[in-house]
Amino acid sequence: MKKQSGFTLIELMIVVAIIGILAAIALPAYQDYTIRARVTEGLALASGIKATVGENIANNNAIDGNSCDGANTGVAGSVNNIDCASGVINVTMTAAGGSAALTLTPTIAAAGDPINWECATSTDTTYVPAECR
């Protein structure tokens, strides 16, 4: 007589339960991760504008109304809007990006000093990078 081999029903039920528990924990964490990645995309687009604004500030020796001249405020992906006024860069994300709003503000102590960028948010800090919290 041949002996049967394989998994019992209880063993299969235990495996299914473990997979269900892992999925219940992993899916929300993955969704948060993807939203954070989209918000980081907005900061990456703003970094190009930061370079242009920094160059204008260095040429004018001040933060003024001309600081945003030549800045490319085109949007892509999960970014809803980017605008630049007097050197201040505002990034607004779509719902896929958690509807986050980031503000990048340049400051200089004196003419010729390096530019310091301060990142702030008026929205929930769950999805924004650490530098903006």
Short mmCIF file of C-alpha atoms in Angstrom, two decimals:
data_model
loop_
_atom_site.label_atom_id
_atom_site.label_comp_id
_atom_site.label_asym_id
_atom_site.label_seq_id
_atom_site.Cartn_x
_atom_site.Cartn_y
_atom_site.Cartn_z
CA MET A 1 0.00 0.00 0.00
CA LYS A 2 1.31 3.47 -0.95
CA LYS A 3 1.54 6.15 1.77
CA GLN A 4 -0.11 9.44 0.89
CA SER A 5 1.91 12.63 1.29
CA GLY A 6 1.06 16.33 1.24
CA PHE A 7 -0.27 19.05 3.46
CA THR A 8 -3.18 18.62 5.79
CA LEU A 9 -6.08 21.04 5.76
CA ILE A 10 -5.02 22.65 9.04
CA GLU A 11 -1.49 23.28 7.71
CA LEU A 12 -2.91 25.01 4.63
CA MET A 13 -5.24 27.11 6.79
CA ILE A 14 -2.32 28.22 8.98
CA VAL A 15 -0.31 29.29 5.91
CA VAL A 16 -3.27 31.24 4.51
CA ALA A 17 -3.78 32.97 7.88
CA ILE A 18 -0.11 33.98 8.06
CA ILE A 19 -0.20 35.39 4.53
CA GLY A 20 -3.38 37.33 5.38
CA ILE A 21 -1.80 38.87 8.49
CA LEU A 22 1.33 39.87 6.58
CA ALA A 23 -0.77 41.41 3.80
CA ALA A 24 -2.83 43.39 6.32
CA ILE A 25 0.37 44.92 7.70
CA ALA A 26 2.32 45.37 4.46
CA LEU A 27 -0.31 47.00 2.22
CA PRO A 28 -0.87 50.18 4.29
CA ALA A 29 2.89 50.59 4.74
CA TYR A 30 3.40 50.22 0.99
CA GLN A 31 0.72 52.82 0.24
CA ASP A 32 2.38 55.33 2.60
CA TYR A 33 5.71 54.62 0.95
CA THR A 34 4.39 55.31 -2.55
CA ILE A 35 2.83 58.63 -1.45
CA ARG A 36 6.14 59.67 0.17
CA ALA A 37 7.94 58.83 -3.08
CA ARG A 38 5.52 61.03 -5.03
CA VAL A 39 6.06 63.96 -2.65
CA THR A 40 9.81 63.51 -3.05
CA GLU A 41 9.22 63.79 -6.80
CA GLY A 42 7.82 67.27 -6.17
CA LEU A 43 10.96 68.25 -4.25
CA ALA A 44 13.11 66.89 -7.07
CA LEU A 45 11.31 69.12 -9.57
CA ALA A 46 11.74 72.08 -7.21
CA SER A 47 15.50 71.45 -6.98
CA GLY A 48 15.91 72.56 -10.59
CA ILE A 49 14.09 75.78 -9.77
CA LYS A 50 16.27 76.21 -6.67
CA ALA A 51 19.35 76.23 -8.89
CA THR A 52 17.88 78.95 -11.14
CA VAL A 53 16.73 81.04 -8.17
CA GLY A 54 20.12 80.63 -6.50
CA GLU A 55 21.89 81.82 -9.63
CA ASN A 56 19.60 84.85 -9.89
CA ILE A 57 20.15 85.72 -6.23
CA ALA A 58 23.92 85.44 -6.67
CA ASN A 59 23.81 87.71 -9.75
CA ASN A 60 21.56 90.31 -8.08
CA ASN A 61 23.19 90.04 -4.61
CA ALA A 62 19.70 90.00 -3.10
CA ILE A 63 16.42 88.15 -2.96
CA ASP A 64 14.04 90.27 -4.99
CA GLY A 65 11.19 90.14 -7.49
CA ASN A 66 13.59 88.98 -10.22
CA SER A 67 14.80 85.91 -8.31
CA CYS A 68 12.47 83.59 -10.24
CA ASP A 69 13.38 84.80 -13.72
CA GLY A 70 13.85 81.86 -16.08
CA ALA A 71 12.57 79.26 -13.60
CA ASN A 72 10.89 76.27 -15.28
CA THR A 73 7.67 75.72 -13.35
CA GLY A 74 6.42 72.89 -15.53
CA VAL A 75 4.79 70.03 -13.65
CA ALA A 76 4.88 66.30 -14.16
CA GLY A 77 3.59 63.16 -12.49
CA SER A 78 1.95 63.69 -9.11
CA VAL A 79 2.76 67.40 -8.92
CA ASN A 80 -0.31 69.59 -9.28
CA ASN A 81 1.34 73.01 -9.32
CA ILE A 82 4.72 74.70 -8.85
CA ASP A 83 4.95 78.44 -8.60
CA CYS A 84 7.78 80.80 -7.80
CA ALA A 85 7.48 84.38 -6.54
CA SER A 86 10.31 86.50 -5.12
CA GLY A 87 12.44 83.38 -4.74
CA VAL A 88 9.86 81.43 -2.72
CA ILE A 89 8.95 78.13 -4.37
CA ASN A 90 5.55 76.56 -3.64
CA VAL A 91 4.93 72.93 -4.62
CA THR A 92 1.42 71.47 -4.46
CA MET A 93 0.85 67.75 -4.95
CA THR A 94 -2.19 65.99 -6.40
CA ALA A 95 -4.35 63.62 -4.35
CA ALA A 96 -2.02 60.80 -5.42
CA GLY A 97 0.76 62.76 -3.69
CA GLY A 98 -1.24 63.12 -0.49
CA SER A 99 -2.29 66.69 -1.44
CA ALA A 100 0.88 67.87 0.27
CA ALA A 101 1.95 71.50 -0.02
CA LEU A 102 5.63 72.41 0.35
CA THR A 103 7.19 75.86 0.58
CA LEU A 104 10.90 76.40 -0.09
CA THR A 105 12.15 79.77 1.13
CA PRO A 106 15.66 81.11 0.42
CA THR A 107 17.53 83.22 2.97
CA ILE A 108 20.94 84.87 2.90
CA ALA A 109 22.66 86.59 5.82
CA ALA A 110 24.57 89.07 3.67
CA ALA A 111 25.51 89.59 0.03
CA GLY A 112 27.97 86.91 -1.03
CA ASP A 113 26.94 84.47 1.70
CA PRO A 114 25.58 81.04 0.79
CA ILE A 115 21.85 80.62 0.30
CA ASN A 116 20.03 78.62 2.96
CA TRP A 117 16.81 76.93 1.89
CA GLU A 118 14.09 76.36 4.46
CA CYS A 119 11.43 73.81 3.62
CA ALA A 120 8.08 73.98 5.40
CA THR A 121 4.66 72.44 4.99
CA SER A 122 1.20 73.53 6.05
CA THR A 123 -0.23 70.04 5.60
CA ASP A 124 0.06 66.78 7.50
CA THR A 125 3.73 65.85 7.90
CA THR A 126 3.08 62.14 7.41
CA TYR A 127 4.14 62.12 3.78
CA VAL A 128 6.69 64.93 3.59
CA PRO A 129 10.45 64.32 3.77
CA ALA A 130 12.27 64.91 7.06
CA GLU A 131 13.80 68.19 5.85
CA CYS A 132 10.31 69.71 5.59
CA ARG A 133 8.86 68.60 8.92
#
